[in-house]
Structures are given as C-alpha cells and as structure tokens.
Short mmCIF file of C-alpha atoms in Angstrom, two decimals:
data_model
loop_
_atom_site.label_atom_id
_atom_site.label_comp_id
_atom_site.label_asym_id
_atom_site.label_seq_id
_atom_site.Cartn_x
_atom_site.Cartn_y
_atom_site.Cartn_z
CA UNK A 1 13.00 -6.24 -50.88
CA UNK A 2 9.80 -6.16 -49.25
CA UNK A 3 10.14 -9.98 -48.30
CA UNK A 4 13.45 -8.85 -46.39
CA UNK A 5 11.55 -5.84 -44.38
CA UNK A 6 8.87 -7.76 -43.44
CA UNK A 7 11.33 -10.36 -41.84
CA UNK A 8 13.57 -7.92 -40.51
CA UNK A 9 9.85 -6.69 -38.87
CA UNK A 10 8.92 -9.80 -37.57
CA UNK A 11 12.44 -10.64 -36.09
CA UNK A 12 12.33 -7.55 -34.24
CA UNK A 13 9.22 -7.93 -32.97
CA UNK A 14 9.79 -11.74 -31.91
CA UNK A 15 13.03 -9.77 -29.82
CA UNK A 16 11.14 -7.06 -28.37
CA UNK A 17 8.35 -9.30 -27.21
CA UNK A 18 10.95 -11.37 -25.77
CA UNK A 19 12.82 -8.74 -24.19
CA UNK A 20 9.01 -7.53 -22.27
CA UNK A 21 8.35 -10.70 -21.82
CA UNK A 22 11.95 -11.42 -19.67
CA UNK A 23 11.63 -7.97 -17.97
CA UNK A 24 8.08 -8.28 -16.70
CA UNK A 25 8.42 -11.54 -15.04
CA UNK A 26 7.00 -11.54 -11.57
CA UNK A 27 9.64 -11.76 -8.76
CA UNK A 28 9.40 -14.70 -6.61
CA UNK A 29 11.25 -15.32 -3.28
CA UNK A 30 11.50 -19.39 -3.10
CA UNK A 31 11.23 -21.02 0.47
CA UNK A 32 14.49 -22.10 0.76
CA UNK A 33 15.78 -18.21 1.08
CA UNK A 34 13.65 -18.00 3.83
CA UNK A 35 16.29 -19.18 7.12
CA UNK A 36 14.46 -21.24 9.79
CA UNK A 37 12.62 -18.55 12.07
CA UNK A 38 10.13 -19.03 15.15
CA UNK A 39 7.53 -16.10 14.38
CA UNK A 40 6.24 -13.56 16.65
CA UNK A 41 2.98 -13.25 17.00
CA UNK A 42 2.73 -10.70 19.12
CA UNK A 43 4.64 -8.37 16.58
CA UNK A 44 2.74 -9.95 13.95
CA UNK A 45 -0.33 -8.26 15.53
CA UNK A 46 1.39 -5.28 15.55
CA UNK A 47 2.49 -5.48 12.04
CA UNK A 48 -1.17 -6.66 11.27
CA UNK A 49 -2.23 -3.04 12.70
CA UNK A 50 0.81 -0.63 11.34
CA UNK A 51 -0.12 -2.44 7.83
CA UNK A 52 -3.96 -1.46 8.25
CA UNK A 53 -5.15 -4.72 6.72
CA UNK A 54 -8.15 -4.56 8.36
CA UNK A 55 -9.41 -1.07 6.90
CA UNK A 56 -9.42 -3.09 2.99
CA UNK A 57 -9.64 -6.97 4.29
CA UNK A 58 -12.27 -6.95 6.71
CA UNK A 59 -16.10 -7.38 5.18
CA UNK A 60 -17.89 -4.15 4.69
CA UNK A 61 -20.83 -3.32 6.66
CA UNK A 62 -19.99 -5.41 9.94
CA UNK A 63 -18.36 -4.22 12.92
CA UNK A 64 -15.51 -7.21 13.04
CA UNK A 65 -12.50 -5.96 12.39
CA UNK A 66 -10.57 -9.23 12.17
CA UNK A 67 -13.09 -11.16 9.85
CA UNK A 68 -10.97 -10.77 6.77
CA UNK A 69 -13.26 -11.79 3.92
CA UNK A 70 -12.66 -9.02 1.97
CA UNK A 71 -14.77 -7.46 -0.69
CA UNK A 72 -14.75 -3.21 0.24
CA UNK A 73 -14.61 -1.77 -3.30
CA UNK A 74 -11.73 0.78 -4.04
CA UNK A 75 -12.67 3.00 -6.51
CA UNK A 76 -9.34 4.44 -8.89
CA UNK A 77 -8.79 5.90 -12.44
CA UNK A 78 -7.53 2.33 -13.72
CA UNK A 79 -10.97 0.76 -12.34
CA UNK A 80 -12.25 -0.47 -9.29
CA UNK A 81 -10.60 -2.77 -7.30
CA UNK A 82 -12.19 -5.50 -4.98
CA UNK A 83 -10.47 -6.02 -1.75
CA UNK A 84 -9.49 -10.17 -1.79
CA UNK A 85 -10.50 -12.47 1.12
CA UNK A 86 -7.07 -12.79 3.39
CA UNK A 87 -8.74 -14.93 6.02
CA UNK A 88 -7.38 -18.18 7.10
CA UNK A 89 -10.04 -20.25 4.82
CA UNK A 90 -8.55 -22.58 2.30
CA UNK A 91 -10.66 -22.71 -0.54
CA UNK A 92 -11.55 -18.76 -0.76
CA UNK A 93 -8.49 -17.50 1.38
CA UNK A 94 -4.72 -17.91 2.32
CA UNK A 95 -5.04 -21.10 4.46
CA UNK A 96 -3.24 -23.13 1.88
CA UNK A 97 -0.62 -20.54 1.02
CA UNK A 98 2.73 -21.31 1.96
CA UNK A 99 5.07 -18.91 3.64
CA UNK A 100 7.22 -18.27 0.85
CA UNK A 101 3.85 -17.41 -0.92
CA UNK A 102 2.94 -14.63 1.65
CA UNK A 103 5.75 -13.37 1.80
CA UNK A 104 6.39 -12.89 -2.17
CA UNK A 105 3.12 -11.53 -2.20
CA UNK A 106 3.63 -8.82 0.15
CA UNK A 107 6.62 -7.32 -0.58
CA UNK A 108 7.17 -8.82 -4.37
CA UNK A 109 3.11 -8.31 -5.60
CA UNK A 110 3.22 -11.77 -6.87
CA UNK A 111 0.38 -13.58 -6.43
CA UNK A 112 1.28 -17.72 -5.79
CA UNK A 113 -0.26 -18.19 -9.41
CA UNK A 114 3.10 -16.27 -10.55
CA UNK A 115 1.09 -13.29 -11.86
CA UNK A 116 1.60 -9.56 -10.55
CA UNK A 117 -1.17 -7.98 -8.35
CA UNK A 118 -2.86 -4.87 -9.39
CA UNK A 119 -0.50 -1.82 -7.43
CA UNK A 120 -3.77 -1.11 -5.48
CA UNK A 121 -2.12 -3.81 -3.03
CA UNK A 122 0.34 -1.10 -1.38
CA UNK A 123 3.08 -3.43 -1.95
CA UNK A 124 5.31 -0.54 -3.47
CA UNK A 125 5.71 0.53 0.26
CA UNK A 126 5.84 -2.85 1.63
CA UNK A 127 8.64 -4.28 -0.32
CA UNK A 128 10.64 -1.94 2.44
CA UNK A 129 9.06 -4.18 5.28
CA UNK A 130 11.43 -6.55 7.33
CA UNK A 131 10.65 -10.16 6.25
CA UNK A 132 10.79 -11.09 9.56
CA UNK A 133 7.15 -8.72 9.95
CA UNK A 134 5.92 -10.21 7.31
CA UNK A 135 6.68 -13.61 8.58
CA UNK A 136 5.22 -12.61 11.56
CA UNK A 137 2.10 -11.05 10.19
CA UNK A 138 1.56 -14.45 8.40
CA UNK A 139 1.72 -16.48 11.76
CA UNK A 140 -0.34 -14.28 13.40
CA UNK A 141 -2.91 -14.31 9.88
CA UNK A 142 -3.53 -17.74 10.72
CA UNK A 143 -4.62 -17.40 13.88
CA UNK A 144 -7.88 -15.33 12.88
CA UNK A 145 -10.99 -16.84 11.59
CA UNK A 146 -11.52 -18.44 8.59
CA UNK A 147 -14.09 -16.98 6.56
CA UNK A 148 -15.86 -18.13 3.08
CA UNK A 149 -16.81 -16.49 0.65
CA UNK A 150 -14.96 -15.34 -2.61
CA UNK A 151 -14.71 -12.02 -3.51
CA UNK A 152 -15.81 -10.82 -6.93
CA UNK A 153 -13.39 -10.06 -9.56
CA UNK A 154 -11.58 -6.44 -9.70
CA UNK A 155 -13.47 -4.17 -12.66
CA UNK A 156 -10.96 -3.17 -14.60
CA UNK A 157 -11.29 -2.21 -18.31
CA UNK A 158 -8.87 -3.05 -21.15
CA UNK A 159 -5.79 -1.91 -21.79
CA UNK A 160 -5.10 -1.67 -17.86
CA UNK A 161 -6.52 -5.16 -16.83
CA UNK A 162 -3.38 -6.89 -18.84
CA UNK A 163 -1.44 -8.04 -15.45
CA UNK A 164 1.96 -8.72 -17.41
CA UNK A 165 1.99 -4.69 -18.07
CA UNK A 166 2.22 -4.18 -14.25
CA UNK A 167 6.01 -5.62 -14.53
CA UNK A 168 7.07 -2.23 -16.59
CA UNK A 169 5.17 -0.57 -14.02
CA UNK A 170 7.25 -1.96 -10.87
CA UNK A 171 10.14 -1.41 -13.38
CA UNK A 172 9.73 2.32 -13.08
CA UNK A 173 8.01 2.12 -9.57
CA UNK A 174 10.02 -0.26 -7.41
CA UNK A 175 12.92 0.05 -6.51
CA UNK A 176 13.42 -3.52 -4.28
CA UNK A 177 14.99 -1.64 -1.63
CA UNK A 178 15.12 -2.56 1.98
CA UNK A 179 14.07 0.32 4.54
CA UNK A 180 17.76 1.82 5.88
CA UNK A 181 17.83 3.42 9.28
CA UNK A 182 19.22 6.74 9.11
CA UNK A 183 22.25 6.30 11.69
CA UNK A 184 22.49 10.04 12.24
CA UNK A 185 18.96 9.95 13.74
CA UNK A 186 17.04 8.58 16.91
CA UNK A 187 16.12 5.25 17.32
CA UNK A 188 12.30 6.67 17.54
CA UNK A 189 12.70 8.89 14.69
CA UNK A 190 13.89 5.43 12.56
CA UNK A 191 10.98 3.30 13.94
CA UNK A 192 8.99 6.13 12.86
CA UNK A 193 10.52 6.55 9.52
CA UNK A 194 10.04 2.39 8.83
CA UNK A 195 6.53 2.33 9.96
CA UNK A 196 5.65 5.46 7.76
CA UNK A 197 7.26 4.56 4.76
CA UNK A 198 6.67 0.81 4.77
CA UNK A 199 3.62 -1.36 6.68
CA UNK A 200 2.19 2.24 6.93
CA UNK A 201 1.55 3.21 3.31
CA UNK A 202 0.73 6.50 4.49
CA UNK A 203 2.68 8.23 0.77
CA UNK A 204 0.70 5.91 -1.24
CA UNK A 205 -2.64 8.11 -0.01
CA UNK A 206 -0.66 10.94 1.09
CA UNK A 207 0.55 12.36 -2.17
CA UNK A 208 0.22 12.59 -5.71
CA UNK A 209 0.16 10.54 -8.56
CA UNK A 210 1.55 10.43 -12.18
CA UNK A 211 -1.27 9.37 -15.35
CA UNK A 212 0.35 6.20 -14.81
CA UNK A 213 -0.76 6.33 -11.32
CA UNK A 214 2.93 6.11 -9.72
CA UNK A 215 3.79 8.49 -6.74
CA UNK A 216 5.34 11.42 -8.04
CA UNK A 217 8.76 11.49 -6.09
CA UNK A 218 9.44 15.41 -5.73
CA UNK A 219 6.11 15.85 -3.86
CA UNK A 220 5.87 12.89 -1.65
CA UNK A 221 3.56 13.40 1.35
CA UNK A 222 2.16 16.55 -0.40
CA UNK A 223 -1.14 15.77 -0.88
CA UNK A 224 -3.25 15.34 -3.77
CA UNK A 225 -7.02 14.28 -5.29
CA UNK A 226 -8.27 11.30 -3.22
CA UNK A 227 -7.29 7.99 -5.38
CA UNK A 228 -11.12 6.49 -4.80
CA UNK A 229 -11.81 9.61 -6.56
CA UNK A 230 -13.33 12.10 -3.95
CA UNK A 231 -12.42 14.28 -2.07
CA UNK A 232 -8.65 15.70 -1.28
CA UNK A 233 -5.97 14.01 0.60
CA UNK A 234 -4.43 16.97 2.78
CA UNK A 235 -0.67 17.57 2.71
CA UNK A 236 0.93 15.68 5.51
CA UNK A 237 4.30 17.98 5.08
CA UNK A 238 5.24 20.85 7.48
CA UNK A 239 3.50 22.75 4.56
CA UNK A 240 0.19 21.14 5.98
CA UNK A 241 1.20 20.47 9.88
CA UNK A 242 3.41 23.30 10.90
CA UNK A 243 0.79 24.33 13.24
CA UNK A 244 0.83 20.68 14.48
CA UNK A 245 3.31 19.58 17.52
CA UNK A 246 4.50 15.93 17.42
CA UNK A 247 2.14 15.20 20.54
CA UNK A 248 -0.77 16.25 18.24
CA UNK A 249 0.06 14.25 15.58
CA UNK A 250 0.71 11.40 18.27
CA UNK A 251 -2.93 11.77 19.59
CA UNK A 252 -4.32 12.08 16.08
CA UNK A 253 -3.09 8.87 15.52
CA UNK A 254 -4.40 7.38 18.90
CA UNK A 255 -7.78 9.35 18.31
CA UNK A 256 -8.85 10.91 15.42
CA UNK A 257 -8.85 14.10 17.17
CA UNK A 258 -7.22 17.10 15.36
CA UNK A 259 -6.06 20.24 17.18
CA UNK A 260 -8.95 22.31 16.07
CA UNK A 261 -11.26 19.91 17.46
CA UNK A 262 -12.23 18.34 14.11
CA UNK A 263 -11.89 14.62 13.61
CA UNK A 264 -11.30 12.35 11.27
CA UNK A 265 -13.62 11.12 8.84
CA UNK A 266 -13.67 8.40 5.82
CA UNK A 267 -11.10 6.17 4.96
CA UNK A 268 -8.99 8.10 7.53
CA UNK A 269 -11.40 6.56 10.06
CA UNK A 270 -10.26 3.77 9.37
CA UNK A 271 -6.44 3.84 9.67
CA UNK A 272 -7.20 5.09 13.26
CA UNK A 273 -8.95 2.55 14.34
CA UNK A 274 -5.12 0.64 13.41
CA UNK A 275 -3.26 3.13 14.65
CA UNK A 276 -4.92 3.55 17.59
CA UNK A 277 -4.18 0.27 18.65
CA UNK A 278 -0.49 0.46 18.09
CA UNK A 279 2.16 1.29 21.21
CA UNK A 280 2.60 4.94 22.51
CA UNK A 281 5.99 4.60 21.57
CA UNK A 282 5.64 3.87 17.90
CA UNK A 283 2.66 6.74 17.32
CA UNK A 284 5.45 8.97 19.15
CA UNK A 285 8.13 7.86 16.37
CA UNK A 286 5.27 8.19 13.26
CA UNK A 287 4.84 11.49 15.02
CA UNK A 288 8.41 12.03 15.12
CA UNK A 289 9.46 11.20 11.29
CA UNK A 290 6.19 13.15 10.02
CA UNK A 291 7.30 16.19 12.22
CA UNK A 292 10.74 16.26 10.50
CA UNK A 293 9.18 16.29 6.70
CA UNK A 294 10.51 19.59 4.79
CA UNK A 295 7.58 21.30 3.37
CA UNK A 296 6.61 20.65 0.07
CA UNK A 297 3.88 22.04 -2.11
CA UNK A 298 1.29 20.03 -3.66
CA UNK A 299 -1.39 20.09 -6.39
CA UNK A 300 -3.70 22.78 -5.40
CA UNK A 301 -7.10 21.36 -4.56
CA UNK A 302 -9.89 22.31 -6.56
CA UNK A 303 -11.91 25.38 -5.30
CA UNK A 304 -14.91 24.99 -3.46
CA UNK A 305 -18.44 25.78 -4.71
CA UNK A 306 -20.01 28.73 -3.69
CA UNK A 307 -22.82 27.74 -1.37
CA UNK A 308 -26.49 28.29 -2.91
CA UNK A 309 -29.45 30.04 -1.94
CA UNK A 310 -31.21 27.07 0.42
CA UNK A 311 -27.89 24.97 1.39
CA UNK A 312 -27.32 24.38 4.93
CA UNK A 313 -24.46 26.35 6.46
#
C-alpha cells in the first residue's frame, strides 16, 4: 500500500513538473515571421525616446544620454535590478543580436539565451508595441556607440531569482495583446493611448502593485509607493489632474514644469528629458488619452512626519 502511494506521488509530481515546465517556456518569435521590412530610423529615434531607454540604459553619472552601457541600479521588493548594457558592442552588448532576438526580447521578455527577463524590463507594456517600432528602434540601436563594459549581475535573493517562475508570472500578467485603436476616438487621442500604454510604460510606475508585484488592474494609473522603494508615485487619473488642462500636461511633458510652478524631480526627470524630445503632436495625444482617464482612487500615501523642533521649513 504504501509502495503504491508513493508511486502514485512521484507520478504526479513527474506530471505537474511537466505541466510547469511546458507552461513556463519562454516565447520566442523566429526570424522567418518577421516579413522583409526597410526600417525607419527616424521613427526608431522616436520610439528610442517614447520607450525612455535612455533614463535605465545610459551609464550613471555622465551626461551622455545615448552611451547605453547600462548599469543604474533599480531598487524593488524582489531585489535590485542592474540596468544591462544595450549599446551596439558585441561582446558586452546587442551588436551580435539578431533582429528576431530584439525583437523577442522586447515585447516577449526572452532573452536570446531562451530564458525570461526579470519583469523590471517593462516588457508587460511593450508586448503592445508595433513590431515595426521595435524593428525600427533596433536599426536605429545600432547606429549609437558601442560601449564596453559588462554590467554586474541583478541582486536578487532566492526564491525570486529562479527565472523559469517568471513564465507563471507572464501567465497571470500578459496578456500578448496587440495595442487596438479605439475607432470611436481621434486619431490623436489613439496615438496617445499607444504611446501611454505601450513604449511609454507610464502604468508600470503610475500605479499599484500586487505582493507579486503585478499591476493591480482596477486601479491602473492610480498611483501608489514608488517601486525603487521611496517616495510616492502621484495618481495620474482625473482623481490627481482634474485641475490639469491637456496643454498642461502637454508642457509637463515638454518641460517638467507643473502648473503650480513646481517641477519635476527624480526618476521623473528623467522621462522628460525623453519626452521632451518627442513631437508636439504626440505630447498633445499623451496629453489627450491621460486627460480622458476616469478617476480612480489609489492607495493612500503614507502620512507625513510632523516637522521637528530645528528642521528647515
């Protein structure tokens, strides 16, 4: 009798580790899906800046923006992360990657080893990118400097560092879905909505997450504790910018400048300097979508210490 349980225990777990192991195997898109295509670079520099690869790829501490040899730390509840080197170099880049590679990478988060990238790599919001950006973001990749150097390997502590986990993850997060225009509104107002919710990330800072650190659907764009793990992300709903018009939010996104004469500061710094360099016309459209957001309430942010005999005002 006890024989029989114990292989009755061992055949089911020989079938549930080969049902994980068959669900959590890393998507791939193979080269021959890809049609012939003659990339744009001059939307590929555009994609390079609505994607913000600069504000994680480029090295820390120097002021050139398009020297993408990684390394900024991102600080989360799983670990920290370690941005990689995306520069053009072969040995300690992408110079030898392939298209099809890229491309997997970005909107799959499959690394061309075949293993899944850590969801720090916003690729939950870029699997709704066009391939055609991402084909042109690659073309226009290789045009930048190479630069050496390999980046140190992410800190990330047992159980979470096990990479064939993250395939339940994109299971439950992912849903492989192209971005769909929404016929019933502007042609602005869908640019908007694409840049946004795809190369823009902005929901993967912009709101609240779950303890196993997916967005929580129901309050998208609401808010939440900073993922590096300081400070608060504000609400980017109409429950935190009804006072804001759409040109506001426009020359927010061109400037940094808020309507109360604040600006921005920390990693938000950052995105400007992207979005600043993107057309009029797509800010207006970001502006646009964001505009149109119902209100939602978010996590209330932790209240503020009472100030102390001797602090500055």
């Amino acid at each position: 009798m006890l024989r029989r349980i114990l292989l009755a225990a061992v055949i089911a777990a020989a079938v549930g580790f080969t049902i994980f192991w068959w669900l959590t195997i890393p998507a791939v898109i193979p080269s021959n899906l890809l049609p012939a295509y003659t990339p744009n670079q001059a939307n590929g520099l555009t994609t390079f800046n609505a994607g913000g690869c600069s504000s994680c790829h480029a090295v820390p501490g120097q002021p050139d923006r398009l020297r993408l040899g990684g390394g900024l730390a991102i600080p989360s509840p799983f670990g920290t992360f370690y941005a990689p080197n995306i520069s053009s170099d072969p040995a300690d880049g992408i110079g030898r990657w392939t298209e099809a590679e890229f491309v997997t990478a970005v909107v799959k988060g499959t690394s061309p080893a075949g293993m899944h990238y850590f969801p720090a790599f916003p690729y939950t919001s870029y699997q709704h990118a066009k391939v055609e950006d991402v084909r042109d973001l690659f073309a226009y990749l290789k045009t930048l400097p190479a630069v050496s150097g390999k980046v140190r390997d992410h800190d990330v502590p047992f159980p979470f560092n096990l990479r064939r986990n993250i395939g339940i993850w994109k299971l439950l997060f992912m849903d492989g879905k192209p971005f769909a225009p929404d016929p019933a509104r502007s042609v602005r107002w869908n640019r908007g909505a694409y840049l946004v919710n795809s190369l823009g990330h902005c929901a993967e800072c912009h709101s609240p997450r779950n303890f196993l650190g997916g967005i929580i659907a129901a309050q998208r764009f609401a808010g939440g504790p900073n993922p590096e793990g300081e400070g608060w992300i504000p609400n980017i709903t109409q429950k935190g910018l009804a006072e804001w018009s759409e040109k506001d939010i426009a020359y927010f996104l061109e400037t940094g400048e808020m309507p109360d004469g604040d600006t921005a500061g920390g990693s938000m710094a950052r995105v400007i300097k992207n979005t600043s360099q993107l057309s009029p016309e797509d800010r207006a459209g970001m502006a646009e979508y964001l505009k149109s957001l119902p209100p939602v309430d978010g996590p209330r942010p932790p209240p503020r210490k009472a100030a102390k005999d001797g602090d500055k005002p």
